[in-house]
Structure formats: C-alpha cells, structure tokens
Tab-separated table of C-alpha atoms in Angstrom:
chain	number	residue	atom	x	y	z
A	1	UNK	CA	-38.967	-53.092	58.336
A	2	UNK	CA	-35.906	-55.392	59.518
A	3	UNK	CA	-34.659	-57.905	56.939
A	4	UNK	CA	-34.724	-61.406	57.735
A	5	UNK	CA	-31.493	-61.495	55.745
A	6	UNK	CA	-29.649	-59.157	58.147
A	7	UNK	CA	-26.265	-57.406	57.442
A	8	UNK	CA	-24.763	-60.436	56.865
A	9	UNK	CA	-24.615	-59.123	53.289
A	10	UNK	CA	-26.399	-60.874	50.082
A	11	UNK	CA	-23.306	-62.595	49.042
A	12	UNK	CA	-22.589	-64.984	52.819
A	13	UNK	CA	-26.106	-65.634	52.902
A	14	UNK	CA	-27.098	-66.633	49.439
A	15	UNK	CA	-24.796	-70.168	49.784
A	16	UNK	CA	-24.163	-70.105	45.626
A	17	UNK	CA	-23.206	-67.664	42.705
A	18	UNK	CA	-24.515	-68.137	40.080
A	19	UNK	CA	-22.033	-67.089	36.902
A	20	UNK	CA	-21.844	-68.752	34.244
A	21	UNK	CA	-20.312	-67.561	30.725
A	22	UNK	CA	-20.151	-70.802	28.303
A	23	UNK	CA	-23.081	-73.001	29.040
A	24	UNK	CA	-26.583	-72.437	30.350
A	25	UNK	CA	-27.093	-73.991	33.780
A	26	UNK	CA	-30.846	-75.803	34.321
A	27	UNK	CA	-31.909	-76.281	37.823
A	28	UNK	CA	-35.096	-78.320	38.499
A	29	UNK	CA	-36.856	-78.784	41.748
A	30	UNK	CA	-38.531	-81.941	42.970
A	31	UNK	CA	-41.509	-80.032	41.899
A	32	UNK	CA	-41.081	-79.330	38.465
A	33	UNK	CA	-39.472	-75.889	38.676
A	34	UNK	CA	-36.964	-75.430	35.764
A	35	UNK	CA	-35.060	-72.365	35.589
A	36	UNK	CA	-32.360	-71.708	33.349
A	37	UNK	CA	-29.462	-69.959	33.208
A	38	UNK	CA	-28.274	-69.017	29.696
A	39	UNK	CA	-24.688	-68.712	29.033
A	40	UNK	CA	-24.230	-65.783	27.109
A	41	UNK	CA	-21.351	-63.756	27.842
A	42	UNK	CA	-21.649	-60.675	29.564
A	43	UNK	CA	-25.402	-60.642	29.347
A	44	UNK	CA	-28.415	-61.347	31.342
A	45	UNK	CA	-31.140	-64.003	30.501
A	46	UNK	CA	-32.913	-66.398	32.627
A	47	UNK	CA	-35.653	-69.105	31.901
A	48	UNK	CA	-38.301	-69.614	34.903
A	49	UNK	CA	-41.182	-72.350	34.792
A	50	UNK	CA	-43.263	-73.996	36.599
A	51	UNK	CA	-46.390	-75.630	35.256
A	52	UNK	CA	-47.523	-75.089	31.958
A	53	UNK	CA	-46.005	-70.829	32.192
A	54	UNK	CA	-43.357	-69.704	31.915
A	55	UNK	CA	-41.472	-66.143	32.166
A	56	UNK	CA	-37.548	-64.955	31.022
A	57	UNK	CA	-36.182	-62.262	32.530
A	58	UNK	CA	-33.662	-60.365	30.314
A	59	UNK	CA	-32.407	-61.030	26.712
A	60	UNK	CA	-29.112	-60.277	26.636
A	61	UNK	CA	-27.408	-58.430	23.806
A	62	UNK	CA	-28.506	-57.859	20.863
A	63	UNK	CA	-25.636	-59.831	19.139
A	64	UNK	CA	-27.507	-62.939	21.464
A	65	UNK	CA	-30.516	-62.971	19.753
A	66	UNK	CA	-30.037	-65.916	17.601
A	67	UNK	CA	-28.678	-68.156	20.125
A	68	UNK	CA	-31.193	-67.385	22.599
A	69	UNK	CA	-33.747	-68.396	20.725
A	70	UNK	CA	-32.821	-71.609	18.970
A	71	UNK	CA	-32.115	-72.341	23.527
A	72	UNK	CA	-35.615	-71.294	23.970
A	73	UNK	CA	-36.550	-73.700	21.391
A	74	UNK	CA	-34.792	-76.548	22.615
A	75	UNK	CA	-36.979	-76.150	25.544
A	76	UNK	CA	-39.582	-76.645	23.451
A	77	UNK	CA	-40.502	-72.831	24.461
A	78	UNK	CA	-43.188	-71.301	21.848
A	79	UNK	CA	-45.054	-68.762	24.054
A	80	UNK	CA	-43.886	-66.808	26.891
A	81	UNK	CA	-46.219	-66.089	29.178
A	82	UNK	CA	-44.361	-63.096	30.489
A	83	UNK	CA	-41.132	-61.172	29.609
A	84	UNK	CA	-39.358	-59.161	32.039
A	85	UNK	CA	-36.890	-56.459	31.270
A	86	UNK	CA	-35.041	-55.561	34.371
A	87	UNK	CA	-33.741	-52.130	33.131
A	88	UNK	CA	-33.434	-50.643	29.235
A	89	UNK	CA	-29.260	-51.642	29.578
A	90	UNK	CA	-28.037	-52.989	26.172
A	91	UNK	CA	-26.598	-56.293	28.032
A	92	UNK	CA	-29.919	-57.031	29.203
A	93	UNK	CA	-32.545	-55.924	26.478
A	94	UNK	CA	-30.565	-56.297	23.603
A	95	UNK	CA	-32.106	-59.384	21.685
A	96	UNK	CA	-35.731	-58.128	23.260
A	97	UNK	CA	-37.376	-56.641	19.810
A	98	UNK	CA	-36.251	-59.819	18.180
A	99	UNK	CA	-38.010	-62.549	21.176
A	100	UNK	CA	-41.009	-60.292	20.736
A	101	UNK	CA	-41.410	-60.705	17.163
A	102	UNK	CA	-40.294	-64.402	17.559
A	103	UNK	CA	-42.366	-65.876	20.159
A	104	UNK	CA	-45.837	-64.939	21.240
A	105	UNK	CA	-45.409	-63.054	24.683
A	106	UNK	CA	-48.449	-62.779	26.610
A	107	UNK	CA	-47.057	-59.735	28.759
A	108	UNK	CA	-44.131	-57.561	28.687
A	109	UNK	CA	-42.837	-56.041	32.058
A	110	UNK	CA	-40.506	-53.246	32.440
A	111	UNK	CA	-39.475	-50.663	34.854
A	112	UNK	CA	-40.677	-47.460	34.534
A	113	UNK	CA	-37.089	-45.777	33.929
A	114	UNK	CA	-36.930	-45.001	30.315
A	115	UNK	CA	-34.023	-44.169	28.203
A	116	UNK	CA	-34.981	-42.810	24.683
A	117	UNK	CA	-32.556	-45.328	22.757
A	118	UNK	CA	-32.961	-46.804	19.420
A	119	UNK	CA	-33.693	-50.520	21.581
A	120	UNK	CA	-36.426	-49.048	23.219
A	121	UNK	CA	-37.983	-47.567	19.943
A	122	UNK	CA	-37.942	-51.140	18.487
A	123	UNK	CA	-39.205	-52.912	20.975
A	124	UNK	CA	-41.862	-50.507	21.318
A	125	UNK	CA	-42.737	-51.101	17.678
A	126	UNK	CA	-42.982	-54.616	17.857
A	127	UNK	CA	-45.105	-54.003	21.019
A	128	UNK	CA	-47.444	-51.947	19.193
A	129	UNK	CA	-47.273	-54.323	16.070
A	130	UNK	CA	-48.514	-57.625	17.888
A	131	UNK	CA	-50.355	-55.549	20.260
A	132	UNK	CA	-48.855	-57.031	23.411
A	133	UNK	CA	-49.405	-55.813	26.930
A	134	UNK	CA	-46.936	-53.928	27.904
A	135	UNK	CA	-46.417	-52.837	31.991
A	136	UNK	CA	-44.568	-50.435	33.108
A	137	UNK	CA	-43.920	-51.057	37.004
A	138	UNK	CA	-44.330	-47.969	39.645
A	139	UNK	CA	-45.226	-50.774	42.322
A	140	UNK	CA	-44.773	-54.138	43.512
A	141	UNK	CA	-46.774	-56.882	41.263
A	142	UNK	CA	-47.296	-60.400	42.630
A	143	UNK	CA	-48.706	-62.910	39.970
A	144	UNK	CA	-48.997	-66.542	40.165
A	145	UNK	CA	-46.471	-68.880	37.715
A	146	UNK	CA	-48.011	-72.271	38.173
A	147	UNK	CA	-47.525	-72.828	41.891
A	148	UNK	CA	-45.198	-70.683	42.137
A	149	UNK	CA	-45.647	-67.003	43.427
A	150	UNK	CA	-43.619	-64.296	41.899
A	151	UNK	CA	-43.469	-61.207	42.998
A	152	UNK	CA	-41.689	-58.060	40.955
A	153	UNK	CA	-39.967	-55.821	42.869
A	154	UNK	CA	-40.470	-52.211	41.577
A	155	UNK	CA	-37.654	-49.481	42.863
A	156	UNK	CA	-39.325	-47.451	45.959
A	157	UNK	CA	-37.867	-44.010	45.289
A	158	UNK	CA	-38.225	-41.872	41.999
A	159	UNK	CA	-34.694	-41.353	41.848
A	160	UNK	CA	-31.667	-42.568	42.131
A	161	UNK	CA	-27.714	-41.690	41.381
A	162	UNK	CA	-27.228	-44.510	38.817
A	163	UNK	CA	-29.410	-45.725	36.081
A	164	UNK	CA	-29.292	-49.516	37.237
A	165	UNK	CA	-30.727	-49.162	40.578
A	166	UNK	CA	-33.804	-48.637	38.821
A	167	UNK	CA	-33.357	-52.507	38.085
A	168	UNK	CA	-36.732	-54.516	38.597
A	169	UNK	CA	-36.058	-57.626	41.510
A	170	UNK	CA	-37.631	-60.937	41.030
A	171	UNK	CA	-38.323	-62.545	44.154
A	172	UNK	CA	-39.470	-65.912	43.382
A	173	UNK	CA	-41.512	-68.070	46.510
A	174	UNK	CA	-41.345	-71.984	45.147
A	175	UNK	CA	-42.591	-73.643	48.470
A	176	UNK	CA	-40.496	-73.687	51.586
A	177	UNK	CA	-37.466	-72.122	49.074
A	178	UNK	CA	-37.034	-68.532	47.768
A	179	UNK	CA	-35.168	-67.517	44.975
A	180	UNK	CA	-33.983	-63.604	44.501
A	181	UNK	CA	-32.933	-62.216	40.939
A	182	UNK	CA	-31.117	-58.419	41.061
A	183	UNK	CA	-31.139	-57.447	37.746
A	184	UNK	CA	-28.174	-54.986	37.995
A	185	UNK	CA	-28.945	-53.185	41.313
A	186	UNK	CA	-25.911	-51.473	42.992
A	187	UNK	CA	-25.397	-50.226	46.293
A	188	UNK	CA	-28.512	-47.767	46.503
A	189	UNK	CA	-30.852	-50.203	45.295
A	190	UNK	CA	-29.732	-53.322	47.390
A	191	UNK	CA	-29.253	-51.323	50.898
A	192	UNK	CA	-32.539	-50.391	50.542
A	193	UNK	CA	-33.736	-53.884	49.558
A	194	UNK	CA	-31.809	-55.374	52.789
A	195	UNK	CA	-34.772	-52.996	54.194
A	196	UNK	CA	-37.264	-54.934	53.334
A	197	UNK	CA	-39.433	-57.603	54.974
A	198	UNK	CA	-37.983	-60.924	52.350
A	199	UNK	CA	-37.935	-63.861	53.535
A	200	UNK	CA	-34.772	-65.765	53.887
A	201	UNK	CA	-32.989	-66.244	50.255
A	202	UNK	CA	-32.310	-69.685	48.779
A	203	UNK	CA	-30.719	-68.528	45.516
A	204	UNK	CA	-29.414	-65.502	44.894
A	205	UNK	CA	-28.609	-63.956	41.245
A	206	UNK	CA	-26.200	-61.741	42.080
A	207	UNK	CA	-25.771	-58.488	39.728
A	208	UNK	CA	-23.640	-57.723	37.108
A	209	UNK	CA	-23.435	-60.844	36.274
A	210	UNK	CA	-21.768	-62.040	39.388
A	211	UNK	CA	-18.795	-58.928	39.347
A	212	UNK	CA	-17.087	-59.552	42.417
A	213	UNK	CA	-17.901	-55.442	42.707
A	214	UNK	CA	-21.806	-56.069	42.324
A	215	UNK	CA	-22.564	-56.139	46.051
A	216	UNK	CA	-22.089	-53.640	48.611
A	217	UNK	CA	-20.232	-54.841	51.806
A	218	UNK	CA	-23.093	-54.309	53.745
C-alpha cells in the first residue's frame, strides 16, 4: 500500500521533534488529551490519556525508577490501564519491574522479541506475582483509550538485522489529529512502515530519542 506520508521522510513531515532531556513536556488537546513527555535522560517514557485511562509507553532505565514514579504520582496516576514496552532495551524497560509492582497495571504489552536478560526475568516475576495480563504482540491491536483509538503496531516480518526494529509503533488517532510513537525503529523497520496505509502524522516521536541518526533519509 502507498503511504499517505510519502518519501518526504518522517522527519519534514512530522512539523516537531520531540527531545527533551531535563523536564517532562505535557501537551493537552482541546479535548482533554494529556500526554506527557518525561525528561529522563537517555530513556524512553511517555504518559497518554484521555478520559478516565490511561497507558505509558516505556520506563526508562532502571536508575529512573524513582523519579518516574513520584511524576506519575503528581499526575495523580494510581492505575495504569495499560503498559507498553516497545522492545526489552535497558533504556526503555529499565524501571518496568518496579511500575509493575508500584501501580496496578491492568495490561502489559510487549513485542514478541525476547531477550533472556535478568530485566525480563523480573518483570516476568512481578507479572506472575500480581497476575497481570501480559500480551505479547505477533499482530496489529487496536483498543479504544477514552475517545481516542490506539492502535499498536506489531513488526510484519519475523526477522530482522537489528534487535530494535522489532520496536512496537503507537499510532495514536485523537480526532482529525494523529500522533505516531517509534519506539527505537531504524531503517528496516521505518521503510517498511512508510509502506503502510497511515494516515497523515501530526506528531511524530522520533527514535532514539530524537538522534539526529534515528531516521533513514528516505
């Protein structure tokens, strides 16, 4: 299928970059959508809601843990409806045993790459501990977040050269605007997103945490 984005490339058509190292950034829409971007450093986390749910994608490191949640609790965050977990990268998953064990997490979402690491053995214990749902993604999921529609983008091939383009995407539809989170996807991953039939992108999170290497020139 042609992409409504085109080969203008992600970064010309996206209109921001999001990068932000000291402070989190909050965005909210005229209709209640707050999503937050939480400065921490060469890590990933990011606070969607809309409603009363809620999701966060990512936890950043393990080092992060503390700060993230005493940010999720000035939110006034005490359950998370769902947690996302791009790919098993320490700089992404790092702090999520210790949000698990934390916060009660309705679902946890992960790609179905695996990397037998100490992380994932934790996590997996607190999983199994609390009994939380735990999906691994093989295909697309859509779910509803309020009145928003999300829709988790699961890699379309069973391999791939490097570990992060088995990243999950978040493609968020708020309305009329569109919102696209990469996880860490390189070249592979997002060619062969430009593929697909998305809409045009509002807001773009680029990957890496906005590397000016984290997009191909395509």
């Amino acid at each position: 299928m042609k992409s409504k984005i085109g080969k203008v490339g992600f970064v010309i058509f996206i209109g921001i970059v999001l990068f932000f190292l000291l402070r989190p950034l909050v965005s909210e829409t005229k209709d209640k959508t707050k999503i937050v971007f939480f400065g921490l450093g060469k890590a990933d986390s990011i606070y969607i809601e809309n409603g009363n749910k809620n999701m966060l994608i990512d936890t950043g490191l393990k080092s992060n843990k503390k700060a993230l949640s005493l940010k999720l609790q000035a939110l006034k965050v005490r359950k998370i409806d769902y947690l996302v977990l791009t790919h098993p990268d320490k700089d992404h998953i790092g702090a999520a045993s210790y949000i698990l064990d934390e916060f009660d997490v309705g679902e946890l979402i992960q790609s179905a790459h695996i990397k037998e690491t100490k992380r994932e053995a934790r996590i997996q214990k607190v999983v199994d501990e609390k009994k939380i749902k735990n999906t691994r993604l093989t295909e697309d999921r859509q779910l509803d977040l309020g009145d928003l529609t999300i829709t988790i983008i699961a890699p379309q091939r069973e391999e791939y050269k490097k570990d992060n383009d088995y990243s999950l995407l978040t493609l968020v539809e708020d309305g009329e605007l569109h919102y696209l989170f990469a996880g860490d996807a390189e070249k592979e991953l997002l060619e062969e997103t430009l593929e697909l039939d998305l809409p045009m992108i509002d807001l773009y999170k680029v990957p890496h945490h906005g590397r000016e290497n984290a997009n191909s020139e395509k």
